[in-house]
Amino acid sequence: MKPQLTLHHTGDSRAFEAHLPDGGVAGTLFFEPQGGRWRITHTEVEPEFEGQGVGSFLAKGVLDSAREKGVLVLPDCSFVQGYLSRHSEYVELVPDELRRGYGL
């Protein structure tokens, strides 16, 4: 059964977290702000939640947030690269000139 999750990001943080109803953290996606871009560096899912959609929840949430804020993404994280290859609706968030380098 997939856990119920909420996405948390404080404005000064360089990470988004997938929070459980009890306040625990099921996973974290790390990024580095670089001007009008977010370099997505790593996604971590707690072992007990692997294979339950936590990474996808984080990727979707971060990409939705980037779109809302008008930020481009540089997906250095292999998990997010894979997510983007399966969800073409987000590919426009990667700068045109870099898509091929990310395999998109």
PDB file of C-alpha atoms in Angstrom:
ATOM      1  CA  MET A   1       0.000   0.000   0.000  1.00  0.00           C
ATOM      2  CA  LYS A   2       1.331   3.429  -0.957  1.00  0.00           C
ATOM      3  CA  PRO A   3       1.943   5.790   1.954  1.00  0.00           C
ATOM      4  CA  GLN A   4      -0.062   9.034   2.214  1.00  0.00           C
ATOM      5  CA  LEU A   5       2.431  11.812   1.570  1.00  0.00           C
ATOM      6  CA  THR A   6       2.637  15.571   1.590  1.00  0.00           C
ATOM      7  CA  LEU A   7       5.393  17.619  -0.033  1.00  0.00           C
ATOM      8  CA  HIS A   8       7.333  19.999   2.201  1.00  0.00           C
ATOM      9  CA  HIS A   9       9.804  22.688   1.234  1.00  0.00           C
ATOM     10  CA  THR A  10      10.841  25.686   3.209  1.00  0.00           C
ATOM     11  CA  GLY A  11      11.800  28.608   1.015  1.00  0.00           C
ATOM     12  CA  ASP A  12      15.403  28.661   2.259  1.00  0.00           C
ATOM     13  CA  SER A  13      15.888  24.896   2.047  1.00  0.00           C
ATOM     14  CA  ARG A  14      17.738  23.074  -0.714  1.00  0.00           C
ATOM     15  CA  ALA A  15      15.550  20.009  -0.385  1.00  0.00           C
ATOM     16  CA  PHE A  16      11.971  18.873  -0.766  1.00  0.00           C
ATOM     17  CA  GLU A  17      10.729  16.201   1.621  1.00  0.00           C
ATOM     18  CA  ALA A  18       7.942  13.647   1.367  1.00  0.00           C
ATOM     19  CA  HIS A  19       6.295  13.711   4.796  1.00  0.00           C
ATOM     20  CA  LEU A  20       4.164  10.951   6.269  1.00  0.00           C
ATOM     21  CA  PRO A  21       0.988  11.734   8.246  1.00  0.00           C
ATOM     22  CA  ASP A  22       2.927  11.265  11.516  1.00  0.00           C
ATOM     23  CA  GLY A  23       5.506  13.871  10.429  1.00  0.00           C
ATOM     24  CA  GLY A  24       8.178  11.340   9.508  1.00  0.00           C
ATOM     25  CA  VAL A  25      10.154  11.704   6.297  1.00  0.00           C
ATOM     26  CA  ALA A  26       9.808   8.985   3.644  1.00  0.00           C
ATOM     27  CA  GLY A  27      12.200  10.584   1.148  1.00  0.00           C
ATOM     28  CA  THR A  28      14.118  13.685   0.176  1.00  0.00           C
ATOM     29  CA  LEU A  29      15.022  15.314  -3.143  1.00  0.00           C
ATOM     30  CA  PHE A  30      18.044  17.623  -3.070  1.00  0.00           C
ATOM     31  CA  PHE A  31      18.709  20.537  -5.418  1.00  0.00           C
ATOM     32  CA  GLU A  32      21.011  23.527  -5.810  1.00  0.00           C
ATOM     33  CA  PRO A  33      19.476  26.843  -6.885  1.00  0.00           C
ATOM     34  CA  GLN A  34      21.488  28.449  -9.693  1.00  0.00           C
ATOM     35  CA  GLY A  35      19.890  31.699 -10.786  1.00  0.00           C
ATOM     36  CA  GLY A  36      16.644  30.809 -12.550  1.00  0.00           C
ATOM     37  CA  ARG A  37      17.492  27.104 -12.527  1.00  0.00           C
ATOM     38  CA  TRP A  38      17.422  24.247 -10.053  1.00  0.00           C
ATOM     39  CA  ARG A  39      20.170  21.652 -10.399  1.00  0.00           C
ATOM     40  CA  ILE A  40      18.522  18.470  -9.083  1.00  0.00           C
ATOM     41  CA  THR A  41      21.346  16.479  -7.545  1.00  0.00           C
ATOM     42  CA  HIS A  42      19.969  13.492  -5.656  1.00  0.00           C
ATOM     43  CA  THR A  43      16.819  11.683  -4.574  1.00  0.00           C
ATOM     44  CA  GLU A  44      16.817   9.518  -1.431  1.00  0.00           C
ATOM     45  CA  VAL A  45      13.998   7.236  -0.323  1.00  0.00           C
ATOM     46  CA  GLU A  46      14.051   5.595   3.082  1.00  0.00           C
ATOM     47  CA  PRO A  47      14.578   1.822   2.653  1.00  0.00           C
ATOM     48  CA  GLU A  48      11.194   0.862   4.114  1.00  0.00           C
ATOM     49  CA  PHE A  49       9.448   3.013   1.469  1.00  0.00           C
ATOM     50  CA  GLU A  50      11.403   1.939  -1.616  1.00  0.00           C
ATOM     51  CA  GLY A  51       9.204   0.794  -4.496  1.00  0.00           C
ATOM     52  CA  GLN A  52       6.128   2.566  -3.118  1.00  0.00           C
ATOM     53  CA  GLY A  53       6.125   5.647  -5.348  1.00  0.00           C
ATOM     54  CA  VAL A  54       7.902   8.026  -2.971  1.00  0.00           C
ATOM     55  CA  GLY A  55      10.594   8.979  -5.496  1.00  0.00           C
ATOM     56  CA  SER A  56       7.991   9.634  -8.180  1.00  0.00           C
ATOM     57  CA  PHE A  57       5.937  11.687  -5.716  1.00  0.00           C
ATOM     58  CA  LEU A  58       9.010  13.830  -5.021  1.00  0.00           C
ATOM     59  CA  ALA A  59       9.977  14.190  -8.686  1.00  0.00           C
ATOM     60  CA  LYS A  60       6.451  15.212  -9.710  1.00  0.00           C
ATOM     61  CA  GLY A  61       6.134  17.631  -6.804  1.00  0.00           C
ATOM     62  CA  VAL A  62       9.458  19.315  -7.491  1.00  0.00           C
ATOM     63  CA  LEU A  63       8.795  19.578 -11.219  1.00  0.00           C
ATOM     64  CA  ASP A  64       5.333  21.025 -10.557  1.00  0.00           C
ATOM     65  CA  SER A  65       6.887  23.533  -8.162  1.00  0.00           C
ATOM     66  CA  ALA A  66       9.563  24.487 -10.703  1.00  0.00           C
ATOM     67  CA  ARG A  67       6.890  25.025 -13.345  1.00  0.00           C
ATOM     68  CA  GLU A  68       4.824  27.167 -10.960  1.00  0.00           C
ATOM     69  CA  LYS A  69       7.853  29.329 -10.106  1.00  0.00           C
ATOM     70  CA  GLY A  70       9.061  29.595 -13.709  1.00  0.00           C
ATOM     71  CA  VAL A  71      12.319  27.787 -12.919  1.00  0.00           C
ATOM     72  CA  LEU A  72      14.202  25.534 -15.340  1.00  0.00           C
ATOM     73  CA  VAL A  73      15.684  22.260 -14.061  1.00  0.00           C
ATOM     74  CA  LEU A  74      19.014  20.558 -14.605  1.00  0.00           C
ATOM     75  CA  PRO A  75      18.303  16.913 -13.703  1.00  0.00           C
ATOM     76  CA  ASP A  76      21.703  15.552 -12.668  1.00  0.00           C
ATOM     77  CA  CYS A  77      19.883  12.945 -10.549  1.00  0.00           C
ATOM     78  CA  SER A  78      19.463   9.715 -12.541  1.00  0.00           C
ATOM     79  CA  PHE A  79      16.099   9.015 -10.915  1.00  0.00           C
ATOM     80  CA  VAL A  80      14.697  12.366 -12.057  1.00  0.00           C
ATOM     81  CA  GLN A  81      16.178  11.838 -15.530  1.00  0.00           C
ATOM     82  CA  GLY A  82      14.266   8.548 -15.716  1.00  0.00           C
ATOM     83  CA  TYR A  83      11.089  10.224 -14.472  1.00  0.00           C
ATOM     84  CA  LEU A  84      11.406  12.916 -17.152  1.00  0.00           C
ATOM     85  CA  SER A  85      11.910  10.293 -19.867  1.00  0.00           C
ATOM     86  CA  ARG A  86       8.574   8.720 -18.849  1.00  0.00           C
ATOM     87  CA  HIS A  87       6.704  12.014 -18.332  1.00  0.00           C
ATOM     88  CA  SER A  88       7.211  14.150 -21.426  1.00  0.00           C
ATOM     89  CA  GLU A  89       4.872  16.828 -20.059  1.00  0.00           C
ATOM     90  CA  TYR A  90       7.812  18.073 -17.948  1.00  0.00           C
ATOM     91  CA  VAL A  91      10.599  17.987 -20.549  1.00  0.00           C
ATOM     92  CA  GLU A  92      10.089  21.672 -21.406  1.00  0.00           C
ATOM     93  CA  LEU A  93      11.466  22.460 -17.928  1.00  0.00           C
ATOM     94  CA  VAL A  94      14.913  21.307 -19.097  1.00  0.00           C
ATOM     95  CA  PRO A  95      16.710  23.950 -21.205  1.00  0.00           C
ATOM     96  CA  ASP A  96      16.464  23.081 -24.911  1.00  0.00           C
ATOM     97  CA  GLU A  97      20.215  23.074 -25.405  1.00  0.00           C
ATOM     98  CA  LEU A  98      20.732  20.559 -22.580  1.00  0.00           C
ATOM     99  CA  ARG A  99      17.988  18.016 -23.272  1.00  0.00           C
ATOM    100  CA  ARG A 100      20.108  15.753 -25.439  1.00  0.00           C
ATOM    101  CA  GLY A 101      22.890  15.710 -22.831  1.00  0.00           C
ATOM    102  CA  TYR A 102      20.351  14.468 -20.289  1.00  0.00           C
ATOM    103  CA  GLY A 103      19.000  11.884 -22.729  1.00  0.00           C
ATOM    104  CA  LEU A 104      15.630  13.637 -23.161  1.00  0.00           C
TER     105      LEU A 104
END
